[in-house]
Amino acid sequence: MSEAGTFDTVRRGLSLSPELRSGLAGTVGLAVLQMSGRVAVPIAVQQGIDHGINGPSGPDPAVVAVVVALTLAALAISTLCGYLMTRRLFTVSETALGGLRSRTFRHIHDLSMLHQQSERRGSMVSRVTGDVDQISQFLQTGGVQLLLAGGQLIVSTVVMFAYSWQLTVVVLLSFGPAIGVIRFFQKRLAGAYRTVRERTGVMLGAVAESVVGATVIRAFGVSGRTARRLDTAVDDLRTAQQRAMRTSVLSFSSGEISAGLALSGVVVAGVLLGVDGDLTVGRLTAFLFLVTLFIQPVQIATEQLNEAQNAVAGWRRILDVLDVDPDVADPDDEGVELPAGPLSVRFDDVSFRYPGGPMVLSDVDLTLDARRKYAVVGETGSGKTTFAKLLTRLMDPAEGTVLLSGTPLTGVRFSSLRSRVVMVPQDGFLFDATVAENIRFAEPSLTDDQLRTAFTELGLGDWLAGLPAGLETAVGERGESLSVGERQLVALVRAYVADPDLLVLDEATSAVDPATEVRLQYALDLVTRGRTTVAIAHRLSTAESADEVIVVDAGRVVQRGPHARLVAEPDSIYAKLYASWLEQTR
Amino acid sequence: MTSGTGNDVLVRGLRVLGRAIRTEPRLFTISAIGSSFFGFLIIANSYVVGAVIGRVVVPAFSERRVSSGGLALTCAVLLGISGLRVASIWARRLGAGFMQFRLQARYRRAVTRRYLALPPEWHQRHATGTLLSNASSDVEAAFAPIAPLPFAVGTIVMIAGALVALFLTDWVLALVGVALFPALFALNFFYSRRMAPRQIHAQRMRAKVAAVAHESFDGALVVKTMGREADESRRFGVFVTELRDALVAVGRLRGVFDPLMESLPSVGTLAVLLIGTWRLQSGAITVTELISVAFLFTVLAFPVRAIGWVVGELPRSVAGWERVQAVLAAEGDLSYGTGDLPGTGPAELRFDRVDYRYADGPPVLSDVTFTVPAGTTVALVGATGSGKSTIAALAMRLVDPESGSVSLDDVKLPDLSAPALAAATGLVPQIPFVFDDTVRGNVALDRPEIDDDAVRAALRLAQAEGFVSALPDGLDTEVGERGTSLSGGQRQRLTLARALAGRPRLLVLDDATSAVDPRVEAAILGALRESGTSLLVVAYRRASIALADLVVYLHQGRVVATGTHTELMDSQPGYRDLVTAYEKADQ
């Protein structure tokens, strides 16, 4: 996490959400009007005392009544302004934050797979939820108060000056030391709250482990160990919270002490001034009221600045994500369309490595013809999945170029690329929705009849009919109401209706029950027909039925050719792989 | 979701607060006393200010003479009050904060203890996300009103004190207070009542937004490969807009409440000024008293809001508390016996007329009887949903049968103590679970009898030694949350090594090598057979099935036949279909 300064973060955050500034002048104007209402009361007290109570002919309720009536009117206006101001502020800030949520959400989707994977999923979610909520919650409570406190501070200072500049200087001097103290604590508080957030993360991680790993923890009888880890995480968090609280209270106290100093300073200086005839009783009394109006915002500010630290931290984390360039970016208008018709593939001296890591794929140079079926095989970690990711432009090569029908992949507009090239990932991820909605994910315009036809065409009509609610069957979170094989079936239909010209299949490794397996193979056969197909194969049946097999070992293409020829090359890697497959199935 | 009338929530909320106070009486007392003392000081301060004006300022101004002794005394008193106020704030805030944090920690421990104690079946019925928020945000919500609670208690004491002081000063002015305080309370209650449903709605929308984001990022690969970023953003945008509207609705209400809360005490001050002048005229009060009372109303405004904070948090608190209580009160713990498993070496597993069903569902297993003789390998074969994984769970006593019994070496599993059971059995589940720990930590799991040699031996047996030695720090390599730095096959081998390290007398593999390359799988199964443990394998690949000494063929929760692979191929057409179907598929 970068530790950009608070000011910097706020400035950048504001420039990212220009909506926040819209109508700001009006909002501030209303806030000032609201504040003026608060100052009206001390002024009323002064006027009441000097002209009503200490009037020339003794206490005069009539004068006081006029003063009170005028002040009540001012209060009413102030209250109304307060309502309008809060309403405006909420509408503007929540609209802006909603925009920020949406923008960050889109940005995360635009990030390359590499970046998406390097972040924990939970932390990506909190960029668009918890972190924005933190800003929103701050604005909802502290933000309003802080704004009003600022207004109150200014207005009360101005009125104090009007009554007596000498006493105002006394007040300001009393708060001088506090500002230094608060600044000192502010830094330590920022650190303390950072620790709290970090430990909250650790605590959540420990809880997640105890929940997700419940079965394993029980099976191995290690609940004692897990409980100890949980206790440590929970107590570490508590200690951090308490430390932050102590620092915050110390910081708050300095404001309180200044208040005492200011009050007594004003009395002493006021009496001395009054004796010289520079001040009336009413003015001094009003001043004491004003000092409380001055103290309140200072205290609120110290409180809310702490909260603000949290909000700024949330903002900073969002900016950190927005700062990450989508390195595998859509060329958009500068891009081109893929040429129509079947697609061929060319890898031109392609190498890939993860940043700072060793080469995963080296000097891959090959051409795949259109409309043919290819199987890429190799052991775990050989680089075959990387091959698929480069082919679909989920990642860009470190060196070399990937071309589809002669067009470099990096220059192809995503709208064209994603409609012509489709990948079926290993786990056949499904959304928590119905079967129909999951298929429509690829092609939203399809009618129910067209969906049913698609299933029938792939020989899955009976399977669909066997589902409890047919197309409307809910598949559950991540598709978990279906078996692994059935999830792959749905993912396959989804790819089928997308009607791509290049299909990339990352075969699932996990075992599928035989009946589903048969369906899967049949459907696969139909889906791949007439398209350029690249299957990352884990089954020998896929390799055998491919037009050509590409064997990857330690990041290099070591063999290539039809199954029958490769398997006959003695001692070749493919021959060994094939032998062990056979051993498994016979 | 908990709903109900506002009063109902209030009562239940107060009960939660009562519970919290009884749990941390010492801290609560400290902070409540601090807070009450703070209230007393606020009243005292007002009277001191009044006295200063009346007895020091007015005479000084009229006589044009300063009594330095009086001034010094004034300063000393004002500063003294200020110092005491700091002390009272420390007591209030530290007491309240520590109380809140201790309660959170206590209930987080309690909730997670339940997670560890409740059986896997209970875990299955609850979404991971829900359990996570039970231990984090629900606990937090339950005790959210604790932070302002002592302040609110102190405020009530202060208001009582202020009323007494007012009546002692002048009964007419006191009536202003009598009118004002109830108005403040009424406004607060009205606000909380109206706010609660809006807050709950906003909270629900927040959860919805989080759920959509979570799912969308979960499926990021599909979104990307299908080029659906824009559509996903639109889908997300709909919920974002709804959340915004919900939050703006909260803001509107706040916009009504906050300025009114600010203005009411000012109205009180003005009333005091007006009525006070009249009372002054009639000689009932002095200037000192008038100013004291007017000052009192200005400083009272802020603390009164603490009551609003507490009341406002109550609905959230009640909802959180009830969710926490649901976990704490959840039943279904497995109780363990005290027995040890006699003998050493491979153990015999026996299922005797076992029936099982999940909650109120249909039967999953009916009348299942079979034996895994000591030292042999038995394969469970059956179509999806035939009950294989349930048998694996029963063999480990992750769940108990509805009727019938499961025993190891003739000792019924419920008679065994938890450590004895864990030591005797080892499970490698379908989906490997890896702890956020080192390789060593993941294999040994702090079991005292497992030293580095045992860890290495287990890794070797699980065919994991190769990739582990290639890791940057070998056994000390941190594998990251859920083992994200490892491949699926590597995770499976690591969890296999974990099970083997305990040298279990019965090992259960629930489709545990699915992500491993076929060649590696063959090597693993060969090594396991040689290790001489009793082995129960849920198998799909034909090679695994053929390796078994005995096959139990299941169909829809019943044992159809038991025998060797060859016997079943001959005698059971269903079995033959199942296995050959797979064979067809795999060629």
PDB file of N, CA and C in Angstrom, chain A residues 369-438:
ATOM      1  N   ASP A 369      -3.511 -23.837 -38.009  1.00  0.00           N
ATOM      2  CA  ASP A 369      -4.379 -23.544 -39.144  1.00  0.00           C
ATOM      3  C   ASP A 369      -5.824 -23.376 -38.700  1.00  0.00           C
ATOM      4  N   ALA A 370      -6.573 -22.633 -39.513  1.00  0.00           N
ATOM      5  CA  ALA A 370      -7.973 -22.404 -39.193  1.00  0.00           C
ATOM      6  C   ALA A 370      -8.755 -23.707 -39.276  1.00  0.00           C
ATOM      7  N   ARG A 371      -9.798 -23.811 -38.477  1.00  0.00           N
ATOM      8  CA  ARG A 371     -10.753 -24.917 -38.503  1.00  0.00           C
ATOM      9  C   ARG A 371     -10.170 -26.261 -38.112  1.00  0.00           C
ATOM     10  N   ARG A 372      -8.990 -26.261 -37.537  1.00  0.00           N
ATOM     11  CA  ARG A 372      -8.455 -27.545 -37.100  1.00  0.00           C
ATOM     12  C   ARG A 372      -8.495 -27.634 -35.579  1.00  0.00           C
ATOM     13  N   LYS A 373      -8.444 -28.881 -35.104  1.00  0.00           N
ATOM     14  CA  LYS A 373      -8.494 -29.104 -33.655  1.00  0.00           C
ATOM     15  C   LYS A 373      -7.104 -29.417 -33.133  1.00  0.00           C
ATOM     16  N   TYR A 374      -6.679 -28.656 -32.123  1.00  0.00           N
ATOM     17  CA  TYR A 374      -5.368 -28.873 -31.532  1.00  0.00           C
ATOM     18  C   TYR A 374      -5.518 -29.231 -30.062  1.00  0.00           C
ATOM     19  N   ALA A 375      -4.654 -30.122 -29.617  1.00  0.00           N
ATOM     20  CA  ALA A 375      -4.606 -30.426 -28.183  1.00  0.00           C
ATOM     21  C   ALA A 375      -3.224 -30.041 -27.677  1.00  0.00           C
ATOM     22  N   VAL A 376      -3.184 -29.269 -26.596  1.00  0.00           N
ATOM     23  CA  VAL A 376      -1.903 -28.932 -25.986  1.00  0.00           C
ATOM     24  C   VAL A 376      -1.751 -29.801 -24.747  1.00  0.00           C
ATOM     25  N   VAL A 377      -0.690 -30.591 -24.703  1.00  0.00           N
ATOM     26  CA  VAL A 377      -0.503 -31.465 -23.545  1.00  0.00           C
ATOM     27  C   VAL A 377       0.850 -31.184 -22.900  1.00  0.00           C
ATOM     28  N   GLY A 378       0.964 -31.624 -21.672  1.00  0.00           N
ATOM     29  CA  GLY A 378       2.197 -31.419 -20.921  1.00  0.00           C
ATOM     30  C   GLY A 378       1.899 -31.606 -19.457  1.00  0.00           C
ATOM     31  N   GLU A 379       2.960 -31.775 -18.661  1.00  0.00           N
ATOM     32  CA  GLU A 379       2.725 -31.995 -17.234  1.00  0.00           C
ATOM     33  C   GLU A 379       2.305 -30.697 -16.557  1.00  0.00           C
ATOM     34  N   THR A 380       1.803 -30.840 -15.335  1.00  0.00           N
ATOM     35  CA  THR A 380       1.456 -29.655 -14.542  1.00  0.00           C
ATOM     36  C   THR A 380       2.672 -28.739 -14.479  1.00  0.00           C
ATOM     37  N   GLY A 381       2.460 -27.461 -14.740  1.00  0.00           N
ATOM     38  CA  GLY A 381       3.560 -26.505 -14.648  1.00  0.00           C
ATOM     39  C   GLY A 381       4.404 -26.429 -15.912  1.00  0.00           C
ATOM     40  N   SER A 382       3.997 -27.107 -16.979  1.00  0.00           N
ATOM     41  CA  SER A 382       4.799 -27.087 -18.198  1.00  0.00           C
ATOM     42  C   SER A 382       4.611 -25.783 -18.965  1.00  0.00           C
ATOM     43  N   GLY A 383       3.527 -25.072 -18.709  1.00  0.00           N
ATOM     44  CA  GLY A 383       3.287 -23.802 -19.398  1.00  0.00           C
ATOM     45  C   GLY A 383       2.113 -23.866 -20.346  1.00  0.00           C
ATOM     46  N   LYS A 384       1.353 -24.969 -20.313  1.00  0.00           N
ATOM     47  CA  LYS A 384       0.281 -25.101 -21.298  1.00  0.00           C
ATOM     48  C   LYS A 384      -0.898 -24.162 -20.998  1.00  0.00           C
ATOM     49  N   THR A 385      -1.170 -23.901 -19.722  1.00  0.00           N
ATOM     50  CA  THR A 385      -2.248 -22.964 -19.406  1.00  0.00           C
ATOM     51  C   THR A 385      -1.849 -21.537 -19.786  1.00  0.00           C
ATOM     52  N   THR A 386      -0.569 -21.214 -19.599  1.00  0.00           N
ATOM     53  CA  THR A 386      -0.070 -19.898 -20.005  1.00  0.00           C
ATOM     54  C   THR A 386      -0.293 -19.710 -21.504  1.00  0.00           C
ATOM     55  N   PHE A 387      -0.063 -20.765 -22.252  1.00  0.00           N
ATOM     56  CA  PHE A 387      -0.280 -20.739 -23.692  1.00  0.00           C
ATOM     57  C   PHE A 387      -1.717 -20.295 -23.999  1.00  0.00           C
ATOM     58  N   ALA A 388      -2.665 -20.883 -23.289  1.00  0.00           N
ATOM     59  CA  ALA A 388      -4.070 -20.549 -23.513  1.00  0.00           C
ATOM     60  C   ALA A 388      -4.357 -19.093 -23.146  1.00  0.00           C
ATOM     61  N   LYS A 389      -3.740 -18.607 -22.067  1.00  0.00           N
ATOM     62  CA  LYS A 389      -3.999 -17.237 -21.632  1.00  0.00           C
ATOM     63  C   LYS A 389      -3.432 -16.217 -22.619  1.00  0.00           C
ATOM     64  N   LEU A 390      -2.299 -16.564 -23.230  1.00  0.00           N
ATOM     65  CA  LEU A 390      -1.721 -15.651 -24.222  1.00  0.00           C
ATOM     66  C   LEU A 390      -2.576 -15.635 -25.480  1.00  0.00           C
ATOM     67  N   LEU A 391      -3.110 -16.806 -25.804  1.00  0.00           N
ATOM     68  CA  LEU A 391      -3.917 -16.963 -27.009  1.00  0.00           C
ATOM     69  C   LEU A 391      -5.218 -16.160 -26.919  1.00  0.00           C
ATOM     70  N   THR A 392      -5.757 -16.026 -25.724  1.00  0.00           N
ATOM     71  CA  THR A 392      -7.021 -15.313 -25.541  1.00  0.00           C
ATOM     72  C   THR A 392      -6.785 -13.884 -25.074  1.00  0.00           C
ATOM     73  N   ARG A 393      -5.546 -13.495 -25.035  1.00  0.00           N
ATOM     74  CA  ARG A 393      -5.129 -12.169 -24.546  1.00  0.00           C
ATOM     75  C   ARG A 393      -5.649 -11.870 -23.144  1.00  0.00           C
ATOM     76  N   LEU A 394      -5.544 -12.869 -22.287  1.00  0.00           N
ATOM     77  CA  LEU A 394      -5.756 -12.592 -20.872  1.00  0.00           C
ATOM     78  C   LEU A 394      -4.457 -12.009 -20.328  1.00  0.00           C
ATOM     79  N   MET A 395      -3.363 -12.345 -21.029  1.00  0.00           N
ATOM     80  CA  MET A 395      -2.078 -11.758 -20.669  1.00  0.00           C
ATOM     81  C   MET A 395      -1.364 -11.439 -21.982  1.00  0.00           C
ATOM     82  N   ASP A 396      -0.397 -10.533 -21.928  1.00  0.00           N
ATOM     83  CA  ASP A 396       0.409 -10.236 -23.102  1.00  0.00           C
ATOM     84  C   ASP A 396       1.777 -10.875 -22.938  1.00  0.00           C
ATOM     85  N   PRO A 397       2.374 -11.331 -24.047  1.00  0.00           N
ATOM     86  CA  PRO A 397       3.696 -11.968 -23.920  1.00  0.00           C
ATOM     87  C   PRO A 397       4.754 -10.953 -23.498  1.00  0.00           C
ATOM     88  N   ALA A 398       5.819 -11.479 -22.877  1.00  0.00           N
ATOM     89  CA  ALA A 398       6.940 -10.613 -22.506  1.00  0.00           C
ATOM     90  C   ALA A 398       7.712 -10.246 -23.767  1.00  0.00           C
ATOM     91  N   GLU A 399       7.849 -11.226 -24.658  1.00  0.00           N
ATOM     92  CA  GLU A 399       8.499 -10.973 -25.949  1.00  0.00           C
ATOM     93  C   GLU A 399       7.701 -11.669 -27.027  1.00  0.00           C
ATOM     94  N   GLY A 400       7.843 -11.190 -28.252  1.00  0.00           N
ATOM     95  CA  GLY A 400       7.177 -11.826 -29.376  1.00  0.00           C
ATOM     96  C   GLY A 400       5.752 -11.339 -29.548  1.00  0.00           C
ATOM     97  N   THR A 401       5.077 -11.891 -30.555  1.00  0.00           N
ATOM     98  CA  THR A 401       3.730 -11.441 -30.896  1.00  0.00           C
ATOM     99  C   THR A 401       2.817 -12.642 -31.121  1.00  0.00           C
ATOM    100  N   VAL A 402       1.570 -12.484 -30.679  1.00  0.00           N
ATOM    101  CA  VAL A 402       0.556 -13.476 -31.011  1.00  0.00           C
ATOM    102  C   VAL A 402      -0.335 -12.859 -32.080  1.00  0.00           C
ATOM    103  N   LEU A 403      -0.573 -13.571 -33.184  1.00  0.00           N
ATOM    104  CA  LEU A 403      -1.398 -13.034 -34.265  1.00  0.00           C
ATOM    105  C   LEU A 403      -2.558 -13.972 -34.556  1.00  0.00           C
ATOM    106  N   LEU A 404      -3.716 -13.393 -34.838  1.00  0.00           N
ATOM    107  CA  LEU A 404      -4.866 -14.180 -35.276  1.00  0.00           C
ATOM    108  C   LEU A 404      -5.151 -13.793 -36.720  1.00  0.00           C
ATOM    109  N   SER A 405      -5.118 -14.754 -37.601  1.00  0.00           N
ATOM    110  CA  SER A 405      -5.276 -14.499 -39.032  1.00  0.00           C
ATOM    111  C   SER A 405      -4.434 -13.300 -39.460  1.00  0.00           C
ATOM    112  N   GLY A 406      -3.216 -13.256 -38.960  1.00  0.00           N
ATOM    113  CA  GLY A 406      -2.277 -12.226 -39.371  1.00  0.00           C
ATOM    114  C   GLY A 406      -2.383 -10.898 -38.641  1.00  0.00           C
ATOM    115  N   THR A 407      -3.423 -10.732 -37.806  1.00  0.00           N
ATOM    116  CA  THR A 407      -3.584  -9.476 -37.067  1.00  0.00           C
ATOM    117  C   THR A 407      -2.994  -9.627 -35.661  1.00  0.00           C
ATOM    118  N   PRO A 408      -2.077  -8.722 -35.297  1.00  0.00           N
ATOM    119  CA  PRO A 408      -1.531  -8.836 -33.935  1.00  0.00           C
ATOM    120  C   PRO A 408      -2.660  -8.660 -32.898  1.00  0.00           C
ATOM    121  N   LEU A 409      -2.649  -9.525 -31.923  1.00  0.00           N
ATOM    122  CA  LEU A 409      -3.729  -9.582 -30.925  1.00  0.00           C
ATOM    123  C   LEU A 409      -3.854  -8.265 -30.159  1.00  0.00           C
ATOM    124  N   THR A 410      -2.707  -7.619 -29.902  1.00  0.00           N
ATOM    125  CA  THR A 410      -2.734  -6.402 -29.087  1.00  0.00           C
ATOM    126  C   THR A 410      -3.450  -5.261 -29.806  1.00  0.00           C
ATOM    127  N   GLY A 411      -3.616  -5.391 -31.141  1.00  0.00           N
ATOM    128  CA  GLY A 411      -4.261  -4.307 -31.870  1.00  0.00           C
ATOM    129  C   GLY A 411      -5.736  -4.555 -32.115  1.00  0.00           C
ATOM    130  N   VAL A 412      -6.250  -5.684 -31.575  1.00  0.00           N
ATOM    131  CA  VAL A 412      -7.641  -6.019 -31.867  1.00  0.00           C
ATOM    132  C   VAL A 412      -8.557  -5.440 -30.807  1.00  0.00           C
ATOM    133  N   ARG A 413      -9.597  -4.783 -31.251  1.00  0.00           N
ATOM    134  CA  ARG A 413     -10.589  -4.230 -30.348  1.00  0.00           C
ATOM    135  C   ARG A 413     -11.218  -5.353 -29.514  1.00  0.00           C
ATOM    136  N   PHE A 414     -11.439  -5.106 -28.235  1.00  0.00           N
ATOM    137  CA  PHE A 414     -11.979  -6.170 -27.380  1.00  0.00           C
ATOM    138  C   PHE A 414     -13.351  -6.632 -27.851  1.00  0.00           C
ATOM    139  N   SER A 415     -14.160  -5.687 -28.343  1.00  0.00           N
ATOM    140  CA  SER A 415     -15.511  -6.066 -28.758  1.00  0.00           C
ATOM    141  C   SER A 415     -15.423  -7.130 -29.850  1.00  0.00           C
ATOM    142  N   SER A 416     -14.437  -7.006 -30.709  1.00  0.00           N
ATOM    143  CA  SER A 416     -14.252  -7.986 -31.772  1.00  0.00           C
ATOM    144  C   SER A 416     -13.612  -9.257 -31.204  1.00  0.00           C
ATOM    145  N   LEU A 417     -12.547  -9.071 -30.429  1.00  0.00           N
ATOM    146  CA  LEU A 417     -11.803 -10.216 -29.886  1.00  0.00           C
ATOM    147  C   LEU A 417     -12.695 -11.133 -29.056  1.00  0.00           C
ATOM    148  N   ARG A 418     -13.457 -10.522 -28.115  1.00  0.00           N
ATOM    149  CA  ARG A 418     -14.212 -11.345 -27.183  1.00  0.00           C
ATOM    150  C   ARG A 418     -15.425 -12.016 -27.825  1.00  0.00           C
ATOM    151  N   SER A 419     -15.866 -11.482 -28.972  1.00  0.00           N
ATOM    152  CA  SER A 419     -16.994 -12.160 -29.617  1.00  0.00           C
ATOM    153  C   SER A 419     -16.497 -13.267 -30.547  1.00  0.00           C
ATOM    154  N   ARG A 420     -15.246 -13.184 -30.975  1.00  0.00           N
ATOM    155  CA  ARG A 420     -14.757 -14.185 -31.912  1.00  0.00           C
ATOM    156  C   ARG A 420     -13.928 -15.263 -31.231  1.00  0.00           C
ATOM    157  N   VAL A 421     -13.322 -14.917 -30.123  1.00  0.00           N
ATOM    158  CA  VAL A 421     -12.472 -15.874 -29.412  1.00  0.00           C
ATOM    159  C   VAL A 421     -13.080 -16.135 -28.041  1.00  0.00           C
ATOM    160  N   VAL A 422     -13.442 -17.368 -27.746  1.00  0.00           N
ATOM    161  CA  VAL A 422     -14.056 -17.647 -26.449  1.00  0.00           C
ATOM    162  C   VAL A 422     -13.290 -18.748 -25.744  1.00  0.00           C
ATOM    163  N   MET A 423     -13.114 -18.562 -24.450  1.00  0.00           N
ATOM    164  CA  MET A 423     -12.403 -19.559 -23.656  1.00  0.00           C
ATOM    165  C   MET A 423     -13.359 -20.176 -22.646  1.00  0.00           C
ATOM    166  N   VAL A 424     -13.297 -21.475 -22.519  1.00  0.00           N
ATOM    167  CA  VAL A 424     -14.063 -22.142 -21.472  1.00  0.00           C
ATOM    168  C   VAL A 424     -13.073 -22.495 -20.372  1.00  0.00           C
ATOM    169  N   PRO A 425     -13.137 -21.788 -19.256  1.00  0.00           N
ATOM    170  CA  PRO A 425     -12.141 -22.037 -18.215  1.00  0.00           C
ATOM    171  C   PRO A 425     -12.391 -23.350 -17.476  1.00  0.00           C
ATOM    172  N   GLN A 426     -11.339 -23.778 -16.778  1.00  0.00           N
ATOM    173  CA  GLN A 426     -11.367 -25.077 -16.096  1.00  0.00           C
ATOM    174  C   GLN A 426     -12.593 -25.319 -15.228  1.00  0.00           C
ATOM    175  N   ASP A 427     -12.892 -24.329 -14.388  1.00  0.00           N
ATOM    176  CA  ASP A 427     -13.944 -24.621 -13.409  1.00  0.00           C
ATOM    177  C   ASP A 427     -15.330 -24.289 -13.943  1.00  0.00           C
ATOM    178  N   GLY A 428     -15.435 -23.845 -15.203  1.00  0.00           N
ATOM    179  CA  GLY A 428     -16.734 -23.537 -15.802  1.00  0.00           C
ATOM    180  C   GLY A 428     -17.582 -22.694 -14.886  1.00  0.00           C
ATOM    181  N   PHE A 429     -17.018 -21.548 -14.472  1.00  0.00           N
ATOM    182  CA  PHE A 429     -17.677 -20.722 -13.457  1.00  0.00           C
ATOM    183  C   PHE A 429     -19.107 -20.347 -13.844  1.00  0.00           C
ATOM    184  N   LEU A 430     -20.048 -20.573 -12.929  1.00  0.00           N
ATOM    185  CA  LEU A 430     -21.429 -20.163 -13.150  1.00  0.00           C
ATOM    186  C   LEU A 430     -21.818 -19.114 -12.119  1.00  0.00           C
ATOM    187  N   PHE A 431     -22.737 -18.234 -12.522  1.00  0.00           N
ATOM    188  CA  PHE A 431     -23.227 -17.216 -11.610  1.00  0.00           C
ATOM    189  C   PHE A 431     -24.417 -17.757 -10.818  1.00  0.00           C
ATOM    190  N   ASP A 432     -24.660 -17.155  -9.692  1.00  0.00           N
ATOM    191  CA  ASP A 432     -25.769 -17.574  -8.835  1.00  0.00           C
ATOM    192  C   ASP A 432     -27.075 -17.094  -9.473  1.00  0.00           C
ATOM    193  N   ALA A 433     -27.506 -17.819 -10.481  1.00  0.00           N
ATOM    194  CA  ALA A 433     -28.703 -17.425 -11.233  1.00  0.00           C
ATOM    195  C   ALA A 433     -29.272 -18.705 -11.856  1.00  0.00           C
ATOM    196  N   THR A 434     -30.223 -18.567 -12.753  1.00  0.00           N
ATOM    197  CA  THR A 434     -30.787 -19.759 -13.373  1.00  0.00           C
ATOM    198  C   THR A 434     -29.870 -20.234 -14.505  1.00  0.00           C
ATOM    199  N   VAL A 435     -30.154 -21.446 -14.986  1.00  0.00           N
ATOM    200  CA  VAL A 435     -29.412 -21.994 -16.118  1.00  0.00           C
ATOM    201  C   VAL A 435     -29.539 -21.031 -17.299  1.00  0.00           C
ATOM    202  N   ALA A 436     -30.781 -20.575 -17.566  1.00  0.00           N
ATOM    203  CA  ALA A 436     -31.013 -19.687 -18.701  1.00  0.00           C
ATOM    204  C   ALA A 436     -30.178 -18.417 -18.604  1.00  0.00           C
ATOM    205  N   GLU A 437     -30.188 -17.796 -17.402  1.00  0.00           N
ATOM    206  CA  GLU A 437     -29.427 -16.556 -17.253  1.00  0.00           C
ATOM    207  C   GLU A 437     -27.934 -16.781 -17.450  1.00  0.00           C
ATOM    208  N   ASN A 438     -27.472 -17.952 -17.037  1.00  0.00           N
ATOM    209  CA  ASN A 438     -26.057 -18.249 -17.218  1.00  0.00           C
ATOM    210  C   ASN A 438     -25.687 -18.397 -18.692  1.00  0.00           C
TER     211      ASN A 438
END
